[in-house]
Amino acid sequence: MSRVLVVEDEAAIAELITLNLRHAGFEVVVAPDGEVAQNEVDRVLPDLVLLDWMLPGASGLSLAKRWRGQQRTKDLPVIMLTARAEETDKVAGLDAGADDYLTKPFSTQELMARVRAVLRRKAPQALDSAVEIAGLRLDPATRRVSCEEQDVKIGPTEFKLLHFFMTHPERVHSRAQLLDRVWGDHVFIEERTVDVHVKRLREALSGVQRSQMIETVRGAGYRLTQQLANAA
Ligand code: CA
C-alpha cells in the first residue's frame, strides 16, 4: 500500500486530508511538526509528502530544501500546502524542490488530482495502474502478473519488487534503494535479503522466459531491462 506522510500542524486540516487519502486507498501518517516528520522519513521513506509551509519549529520550506539536498530523499515527491498565495512564495516553494503547490483552502478533489499527478510523474509504483513491458503485464489492482495470457505465480514481496522495477525500467537500483522503496526499511533489513528475492523473482519469471529482464549490475545493484534480445 502506498504511504503518504502529511506534515500539518492544524489537526482539522490533517484529518480532512487523512480521511480523503485513506478513502482512496493510501496509508497515511501524520506529523505535526518538522522533527516528527524527519523522524518518520528516517524510519520509512514515504511515497509522497504533503508538506505544510508554516509549521512550529522548522518550516516546510527548510524541510523540502534539506530533503532535496540528501541522496536518500532527493527524489521524494513533495507537494507544499500553504495559506500563502503570493507568486513569489510559490516560486520559493518550487525552488526549494516542491513538485507541486497547493494553496489553502483547497478542494479535496483538487488535492487528490494533484497527488495522483505527482505520483504518476515521480512514483508510478504508488498508483494502481497496470504496467506492461516486453509482454510482461503487472496489474496492482488485481495483484496479477501475466505474460502473453499466461499467469505468473509470484509471492507478495516479488510482486512489489517487480512492480518497482517495471515502473522504473532501465535504471540501476542499489540494494539500499530497493530496501527503501520496496521494503520501506533501509535500516533493519540486510541487503542480502534483496538478493534472495531477486533470485525468487527470476525463478518466477523463468516460466514465461522473462528472467533475463532482471539484470545484475556488478558493484551497483539491479536493473530491469526491456531489451530482451540483448539480455537473452
Ligand atoms: Ca500550519
PDB file of C-alpha atoms and ligand atoms in Angstrom:
ATOM      1  CA  MET A   1       0.000   0.000   0.000  1.00  0.00           C
ATOM      2  CA  SER A   2       1.288   3.452  -0.849  1.00  0.00           C
ATOM      3  CA  ARG A   3       2.299   5.644   2.014  1.00  0.00           C
ATOM      4  CA  VAL A   4       1.720   9.377   2.291  1.00  0.00           C
ATOM      5  CA  LEU A   5       3.267  11.498   5.015  1.00  0.00           C
ATOM      6  CA  VAL A   6       1.119  14.507   5.931  1.00  0.00           C
ATOM      7  CA  VAL A   7       3.123  17.215   7.692  1.00  0.00           C
ATOM      8  CA  GLU A   8       0.494  19.583   9.036  1.00  0.00           C
ATOM      9  CA  ASP A   9       0.098  21.219  12.453  1.00  0.00           C
ATOM     10  CA  GLU A  10      -3.581  22.107  12.044  1.00  0.00           C
ATOM     11  CA  ALA A  11      -5.380  18.998  13.257  1.00  0.00           C
ATOM     12  CA  ALA A  12      -8.615  19.667  11.344  1.00  0.00           C
ATOM     13  CA  ILE A  13      -6.801  20.004   8.013  1.00  0.00           C
ATOM     14  CA  ALA A  14      -4.606  16.991   8.720  1.00  0.00           C
ATOM     15  CA  GLU A  15      -7.712  14.958   9.497  1.00  0.00           C
ATOM     16  CA  LEU A  16      -9.542  16.054   6.352  1.00  0.00           C
ATOM     17  CA  ILE A  17      -6.553  15.146   4.190  1.00  0.00           C
ATOM     18  CA  THR A  18      -6.100  11.841   6.011  1.00  0.00           C
ATOM     19  CA  LEU A  19      -9.742  10.840   5.518  1.00  0.00           C
ATOM     20  CA  ASN A  20      -9.601  11.529   1.789  1.00  0.00           C
ATOM     21  CA  LEU A  21      -6.304   9.771   1.217  1.00  0.00           C
ATOM     22  CA  ARG A  22      -7.385   6.716   3.229  1.00  0.00           C
ATOM     23  CA  HIS A  23     -10.617   6.603   1.287  1.00  0.00           C
ATOM     24  CA  ALA A  24      -8.532   6.498  -1.905  1.00  0.00           C
ATOM     25  CA  GLY A  25      -6.566   3.551  -0.536  1.00  0.00           C
ATOM     26  CA  PHE A  26      -3.447   5.278   0.771  1.00  0.00           C
ATOM     27  CA  GLU A  27      -1.769   4.593   4.069  1.00  0.00           C
ATOM     28  CA  VAL A  28      -1.398   7.897   5.912  1.00  0.00           C
ATOM     29  CA  VAL A  29       0.987   9.026   8.623  1.00  0.00           C
ATOM     30  CA  VAL A  30       0.565  12.481  10.154  1.00  0.00           C
ATOM     31  CA  ALA A  31       3.433  14.532  11.581  1.00  0.00           C
ATOM     32  CA  PRO A  32       2.522  17.800  13.383  1.00  0.00           C
ATOM     33  CA  ASP A  33       5.994  19.335  13.033  1.00  0.00           C
ATOM     34  CA  GLY A  34       9.283  19.083  11.206  1.00  0.00           C
ATOM     35  CA  GLU A  35      11.034  16.998  13.807  1.00  0.00           C
ATOM     36  CA  VAL A  36       8.389  14.269  13.812  1.00  0.00           C
ATOM     37  CA  ALA A  37       8.333  14.436  10.002  1.00  0.00           C
ATOM     38  CA  GLN A  38      12.101  13.988   9.785  1.00  0.00           C
ATOM     39  CA  ASN A  39      11.990  11.027  12.185  1.00  0.00           C
ATOM     40  CA  GLU A  40       9.265   9.435  10.091  1.00  0.00           C
ATOM     41  CA  VAL A  41      11.216   9.923   6.859  1.00  0.00           C
ATOM     42  CA  ASP A  42      14.339   8.478   8.517  1.00  0.00           C
ATOM     43  CA  ARG A  43      12.328   5.426   9.533  1.00  0.00           C
ATOM     44  CA  VAL A  44      10.321   4.707   6.367  1.00  0.00           C
ATOM     45  CA  LEU A  45      10.631   6.609   3.111  1.00  0.00           C
ATOM     46  CA  PRO A  46       7.060   7.626   2.132  1.00  0.00           C
ATOM     47  CA  ASP A  47       5.829   7.558  -1.473  1.00  0.00           C
ATOM     48  CA  LEU A  48       4.758  11.185  -1.186  1.00  0.00           C
ATOM     49  CA  VAL A  49       4.825  14.042   1.348  1.00  0.00           C
ATOM     50  CA  LEU A  50       2.150  16.701   1.752  1.00  0.00           C
ATOM     51  CA  LEU A  51       4.099  19.439   3.432  1.00  0.00           C
ATOM     52  CA  ASP A  52       2.613  22.458   5.130  1.00  0.00           C
ATOM     53  CA  TRP A  53       4.728  25.594   4.799  1.00  0.00           C
ATOM     54  CA  MET A  54       4.001  27.168   8.209  1.00  0.00           C
ATOM     55  CA  LEU A  55       4.942  24.712  10.931  1.00  0.00           C
ATOM     56  CA  PRO A  56       6.081  25.137  14.528  1.00  0.00           C
ATOM     57  CA  GLY A  57       9.893  24.943  14.515  1.00  0.00           C
ATOM     58  CA  ALA A  58      11.495  24.219  11.157  1.00  0.00           C
ATOM     59  CA  SER A  59       9.390  25.479   8.230  1.00  0.00           C
ATOM     60  CA  GLY A  60       8.117  23.232   5.471  1.00  0.00           C
ATOM     61  CA  LEU A  61      10.347  25.148   3.088  1.00  0.00           C
ATOM     62  CA  SER A  62      13.503  24.289   5.031  1.00  0.00           C
ATOM     63  CA  LEU A  63      12.447  20.635   5.255  1.00  0.00           C
ATOM     64  CA  ALA A  64      11.915  20.459   1.495  1.00  0.00           C
ATOM     65  CA  LYS A  65      15.354  22.019   0.914  1.00  0.00           C
ATOM     66  CA  ARG A  66      17.003  19.572   3.302  1.00  0.00           C
ATOM     67  CA  TRP A  67      15.356  16.564   1.632  1.00  0.00           C
ATOM     68  CA  ARG A  68      16.361  17.729  -1.840  1.00  0.00           C
ATOM     69  CA  GLY A  69      19.950  18.044  -0.658  1.00  0.00           C
ATOM     70  CA  GLN A  70      20.285  14.478   0.574  1.00  0.00           C
ATOM     71  CA  GLN A  71      20.918  11.464  -1.595  1.00  0.00           C
ATOM     72  CA  ARG A  72      18.312   9.249   0.062  1.00  0.00           C
ATOM     73  CA  THR A  73      15.484  11.786  -0.137  1.00  0.00           C
ATOM     74  CA  LYS A  74      16.363  13.836  -3.226  1.00  0.00           C
ATOM     75  CA  ASP A  75      13.612  12.228  -5.340  1.00  0.00           C
ATOM     76  CA  LEU A  76      10.951  12.193  -2.614  1.00  0.00           C
ATOM     77  CA  PRO A  77       7.741  13.592  -4.155  1.00  0.00           C
ATOM     78  CA  VAL A  78       6.666  16.689  -2.209  1.00  0.00           C
ATOM     79  CA  ILE A  79       3.513  18.810  -2.509  1.00  0.00           C
ATOM     80  CA  MET A  80       3.614  22.024  -0.483  1.00  0.00           C
ATOM     81  CA  LEU A  81       0.456  23.175   1.286  1.00  0.00           C
ATOM     82  CA  THR A  82       0.182  26.774   2.203  1.00  0.00           C
ATOM     83  CA  ALA A  83      -2.088  29.640   3.075  1.00  0.00           C
ATOM     84  CA  ARG A  84       0.157  31.940   1.057  1.00  0.00           C
ATOM     85  CA  ALA A  85      -0.963  32.672  -2.451  1.00  0.00           C
ATOM     86  CA  GLU A  86       1.753  35.124  -3.443  1.00  0.00           C
ATOM     87  CA  GLU A  87       3.539  34.368  -6.662  1.00  0.00           C
ATOM     88  CA  THR A  88       6.969  34.887  -5.022  1.00  0.00           C
ATOM     89  CA  ASP A  89       6.100  32.340  -2.332  1.00  0.00           C
ATOM     90  CA  LYS A  90       5.027  29.854  -4.949  1.00  0.00           C
ATOM     91  CA  VAL A  91       8.340  30.318  -6.738  1.00  0.00           C
ATOM     92  CA  ALA A  92      10.249  29.928  -3.444  1.00  0.00           C
ATOM     93  CA  GLY A  93       8.380  26.673  -2.739  1.00  0.00           C
ATOM     94  CA  LEU A  94       9.121  25.275  -6.156  1.00  0.00           C
ATOM     95  CA  ASP A  95      12.738  26.454  -5.907  1.00  0.00           C
ATOM     96  CA  ALA A  96      13.068  24.616  -2.612  1.00  0.00           C
ATOM     97  CA  GLY A  97      12.257  21.459  -4.517  1.00  0.00           C
ATOM     98  CA  ALA A  98       8.499  21.040  -4.124  1.00  0.00           C
ATOM     99  CA  ASP A  99       6.944  19.130  -7.030  1.00  0.00           C
ATOM    100  CA  ASP A 100       3.680  20.991  -6.750  1.00  0.00           C
ATOM    101  CA  TYR A 101       1.993  23.624  -4.674  1.00  0.00           C
ATOM    102  CA  LEU A 102      -1.492  23.773  -3.211  1.00  0.00           C
ATOM    103  CA  THR A 103      -2.968  26.942  -1.726  1.00  0.00           C
ATOM    104  CA  LYS A 104      -5.357  26.676   1.225  1.00  0.00           C
ATOM    105  CA  PRO A 105      -8.263  26.441   1.164  1.00  0.00           C
ATOM    106  CA  PHE A 106      -8.249  23.728  -1.499  1.00  0.00           C
ATOM    107  CA  SER A 107     -10.918  21.269  -2.523  1.00  0.00           C
ATOM    108  CA  THR A 108     -10.312  17.625  -1.740  1.00  0.00           C
ATOM    109  CA  GLN A 109     -10.855  16.869  -5.430  1.00  0.00           C
ATOM    110  CA  GLU A 110      -8.013  19.187  -6.361  1.00  0.00           C
ATOM    111  CA  LEU A 111      -5.821  17.686  -3.642  1.00  0.00           C
ATOM    112  CA  MET A 112      -6.402  14.143  -4.909  1.00  0.00           C
ATOM    113  CA  ALA A 113      -5.886  15.147  -8.548  1.00  0.00           C
ATOM    114  CA  ARG A 114      -2.531  16.713  -7.691  1.00  0.00           C
ATOM    115  CA  VAL A 115      -1.477  13.767  -5.541  1.00  0.00           C
ATOM    116  CA  ARG A 116      -2.180  11.422  -8.447  1.00  0.00           C
ATOM    117  CA  ALA A 117      -0.427  13.686 -10.976  1.00  0.00           C
ATOM    118  CA  VAL A 118       2.741  13.951  -8.893  1.00  0.00           C
ATOM    119  CA  LEU A 119       2.766  10.208  -8.229  1.00  0.00           C
ATOM    120  CA  ARG A 120       2.259   9.435 -11.918  1.00  0.00           C
ATOM    121  CA  ARG A 121       5.281  11.545 -12.728  1.00  0.00           C
ATOM    122  CA  LYS A 122       7.582  10.640  -9.849  1.00  0.00           C
ATOM    123  CA  ALA A 123       6.424   7.437  -8.167  1.00  0.00           C
ATOM    124  CA  PRO A 124       4.165   5.481 -10.543  1.00  0.00           C
ATOM    125  CA  GLN A 125       4.587   2.358  -8.397  1.00  0.00           C
ATOM    126  CA  ALA A 126       2.442   4.126  -5.801  1.00  0.00           C
ATOM    127  CA  LEU A 127      -0.563   4.099  -8.133  1.00  0.00           C
ATOM    128  CA  ASP A 128      -2.823   1.238  -9.109  1.00  0.00           C
ATOM    129  CA  SER A 129      -2.312   1.450 -12.884  1.00  0.00           C
ATOM    130  CA  ALA A 130      -1.289  -1.694 -14.732  1.00  0.00           C
ATOM    131  CA  VAL A 131       2.162  -1.731 -16.342  1.00  0.00           C
ATOM    132  CA  GLU A 132       3.304  -3.731 -19.356  1.00  0.00           C
ATOM    133  CA  ILE A 133       6.855  -4.237 -20.611  1.00  0.00           C
ATOM    134  CA  ALA A 134       8.052  -6.724 -23.226  1.00  0.00           C
ATOM    135  CA  GLY A 135       4.799  -8.676 -22.998  1.00  0.00           C
ATOM    136  CA  LEU A 136       5.000  -8.896 -19.230  1.00  0.00           C
ATOM    137  CA  ARG A 137       1.976  -7.347 -17.566  1.00  0.00           C
ATOM    138  CA  LEU A 138       1.508  -6.456 -13.902  1.00  0.00           C
ATOM    139  CA  ASP A 139      -1.805  -5.258 -12.538  1.00  0.00           C
ATOM    140  CA  PRO A 140      -1.686  -3.846  -8.987  1.00  0.00           C
ATOM    141  CA  ALA A 141      -5.493  -3.693  -8.779  1.00  0.00           C
ATOM    142  CA  THR A 142      -5.908  -7.453  -9.256  1.00  0.00           C
ATOM    143  CA  ARG A 143      -2.382  -8.316  -7.993  1.00  0.00           C
ATOM    144  CA  ARG A 144      -1.840 -10.415 -11.114  1.00  0.00           C
ATOM    145  CA  VAL A 145       1.240 -10.857 -13.251  1.00  0.00           C
ATOM    146  CA  SER A 146       0.879 -12.403 -16.678  1.00  0.00           C
ATOM    147  CA  CYS A 147       2.805 -12.813 -19.882  1.00  0.00           C
ATOM    148  CA  GLU A 148       1.036 -13.355 -23.175  1.00  0.00           C
ATOM    149  CA  GLU A 149      -2.094 -14.623 -21.393  1.00  0.00           C
ATOM    150  CA  GLN A 150      -0.087 -16.959 -19.178  1.00  0.00           C
ATOM    151  CA  ASP A 151      -0.311 -16.320 -15.412  1.00  0.00           C
ATOM    152  CA  VAL A 152       2.909 -15.921 -13.456  1.00  0.00           C
ATOM    153  CA  LYS A 153       2.842 -17.285  -9.924  1.00  0.00           C
ATOM    154  CA  ILE A 154       4.592 -14.784  -7.713  1.00  0.00           C
ATOM    155  CA  GLY A 155       4.989 -14.094  -3.983  1.00  0.00           C
ATOM    156  CA  PRO A 156       3.935 -10.766  -2.400  1.00  0.00           C
ATOM    157  CA  THR A 157       7.480  -9.402  -1.980  1.00  0.00           C
ATOM    158  CA  GLU A 158       8.480 -10.426  -5.504  1.00  0.00           C
ATOM    159  CA  PHE A 159       5.295  -8.732  -6.747  1.00  0.00           C
ATOM    160  CA  LYS A 160       6.277  -5.434  -5.086  1.00  0.00           C
ATOM    161  CA  LEU A 161       9.828  -5.765  -6.329  1.00  0.00           C
ATOM    162  CA  LEU A 162       8.688  -6.417  -9.899  1.00  0.00           C
ATOM    163  CA  HIS A 163       6.225  -3.515  -9.679  1.00  0.00           C
ATOM    164  CA  PHE A 164       9.008  -1.166  -8.650  1.00  0.00           C
ATOM    165  CA  PHE A 165      11.336  -2.447 -11.384  1.00  0.00           C
ATOM    166  CA  MET A 166       8.626  -2.187 -14.044  1.00  0.00           C
ATOM    167  CA  THR A 167       7.743   1.386 -13.099  1.00  0.00           C
ATOM    168  CA  HIS A 168      11.450   2.361 -13.119  1.00  0.00           C
ATOM    169  CA  PRO A 169      12.850   0.377 -16.062  1.00  0.00           C
ATOM    170  CA  GLU A 170      16.400   0.645 -17.417  1.00  0.00           C
ATOM    171  CA  ARG A 171      17.619   2.326 -14.248  1.00  0.00           C
ATOM    172  CA  VAL A 172      20.070   0.726 -11.856  1.00  0.00           C
ATOM    173  CA  HIS A 173      18.830   0.468  -8.273  1.00  0.00           C
ATOM    174  CA  SER A 174      21.200  -0.268  -5.412  1.00  0.00           C
ATOM    175  CA  ARG A 175      20.206  -2.785  -2.760  1.00  0.00           C
ATOM    176  CA  ALA A 176      19.826   0.069  -0.244  1.00  0.00           C
ATOM    177  CA  GLN A 177      17.477   1.931  -2.601  1.00  0.00           C
ATOM    178  CA  LEU A 178      15.404  -1.189  -3.162  1.00  0.00           C
ATOM    179  CA  LEU A 179      15.115  -1.762   0.587  1.00  0.00           C
ATOM    180  CA  ASP A 180      13.926   1.808   0.992  1.00  0.00           C
ATOM    181  CA  ARG A 181      11.476   1.813  -1.896  1.00  0.00           C
ATOM    182  CA  VAL A 182      10.183  -1.757  -1.879  1.00  0.00           C
ATOM    183  CA  TRP A 183      10.531  -2.911   1.713  1.00  0.00           C
ATOM    184  CA  GLY A 184      10.219   0.568   3.274  1.00  0.00           C
ATOM    185  CA  ASP A 185      13.074  -0.264   5.606  1.00  0.00           C
ATOM    186  CA  HIS A 186      16.687   0.605   4.947  1.00  0.00           C
ATOM    187  CA  VAL A 187      17.995   0.050   8.451  1.00  0.00           C
ATOM    188  CA  PHE A 188      16.851  -3.236   9.878  1.00  0.00           C
ATOM    189  CA  ILE A 189      16.823  -5.483   6.845  1.00  0.00           C
ATOM    190  CA  GLU A 190      20.056  -6.907   5.497  1.00  0.00           C
ATOM    191  CA  GLU A 191      20.992  -6.108   1.933  1.00  0.00           C
ATOM    192  CA  ARG A 192      21.336  -9.767   1.011  1.00  0.00           C
ATOM    193  CA  THR A 193      17.557 -10.081   1.564  1.00  0.00           C
ATOM    194  CA  VAL A 194      17.275  -8.225  -1.759  1.00  0.00           C
ATOM    195  CA  ASP A 195      19.409 -10.877  -3.475  1.00  0.00           C
ATOM    196  CA  VAL A 196      17.189 -13.645  -2.119  1.00  0.00           C
ATOM    197  CA  HIS A 197      14.031 -12.028  -3.505  1.00  0.00           C
ATOM    198  CA  VAL A 198      15.627 -11.122  -6.837  1.00  0.00           C
ATOM    199  CA  LYS A 199      16.550 -14.796  -7.193  1.00  0.00           C
ATOM    200  CA  ARG A 200      12.932 -15.805  -6.447  1.00  0.00           C
ATOM    201  CA  LEU A 201      11.649 -13.194  -8.864  1.00  0.00           C
ATOM    202  CA  ARG A 202      13.856 -14.548 -11.647  1.00  0.00           C
ATOM    203  CA  GLU A 203      12.626 -18.056 -10.882  1.00  0.00           C
ATOM    204  CA  ALA A 204       9.022 -16.881 -11.112  1.00  0.00           C
ATOM    205  CA  LEU A 205       9.721 -15.148 -14.444  1.00  0.00           C
ATOM    206  CA  SER A 206      11.640 -18.075 -15.920  1.00  0.00           C
ATOM    207  CA  GLY A 207       8.330 -19.882 -16.568  1.00  0.00           C
ATOM    208  CA  VAL A 208       7.473 -17.226 -19.163  1.00  0.00           C
ATOM    209  CA  GLN A 209      11.056 -16.739 -20.434  1.00  0.00           C
ATOM    210  CA  ARG A 210      11.413 -13.309 -18.842  1.00  0.00           C
ATOM    211  CA  SER A 211      14.009 -13.932 -16.105  1.00  0.00           C
ATOM    212  CA  GLN A 212      16.735 -12.204 -18.171  1.00  0.00           C
ATOM    213  CA  MET A 213      14.811  -8.949 -17.817  1.00  0.00           C
ATOM    214  CA  ILE A 214      16.231  -8.612 -14.301  1.00  0.00           C
ATOM    215  CA  GLU A 215      19.897  -7.819 -14.739  1.00  0.00           C
ATOM    216  CA  THR A 216      22.626  -7.757 -12.119  1.00  0.00           C
ATOM    217  CA  VAL A 217      24.835  -4.715 -12.470  1.00  0.00           C
ATOM    218  CA  ARG A 218      28.077  -5.649 -10.800  1.00  0.00           C
ATOM    219  CA  GLY A 219      29.016  -3.389  -7.897  1.00  0.00           C
ATOM    220  CA  ALA A 220      25.866  -1.292  -8.376  1.00  0.00           C
ATOM    221  CA  GLY A 221      22.683  -3.320  -7.953  1.00  0.00           C
ATOM    222  CA  TYR A 222      19.872  -4.459 -10.204  1.00  0.00           C
ATOM    223  CA  ARG A 223      18.018  -3.198 -13.230  1.00  0.00           C
ATOM    224  CA  LEU A 224      15.001  -4.234 -15.278  1.00  0.00           C
ATOM    225  CA  THR A 225      15.670  -4.052 -18.987  1.00  0.00           C
ATOM    226  CA  GLN A 226      13.134  -4.173 -21.777  1.00  0.00           C
ATOM    227  CA  GLN A 227      15.811  -5.114 -24.325  1.00  0.00           C
ATOM    228  CA  LEU A 228      15.017  -8.782 -24.145  1.00  0.00           C
ATOM    229  CA  ALA A 229      17.062  -9.657 -27.208  1.00  0.00           C
ATOM    230  CA  ASN A 230      20.173  -8.056 -25.741  1.00  0.00           C
ATOM    231  CA  ALA A 231      19.592  -9.574 -22.350  1.00  0.00           C
ATOM    232  CA  ALA A 232      18.989 -13.123 -23.532  1.00  0.00           C
TER     233      ALA A 232
HETATM  234 CA    CA B   1       0.447  25.371   9.536  1.00  0.00          CA
END
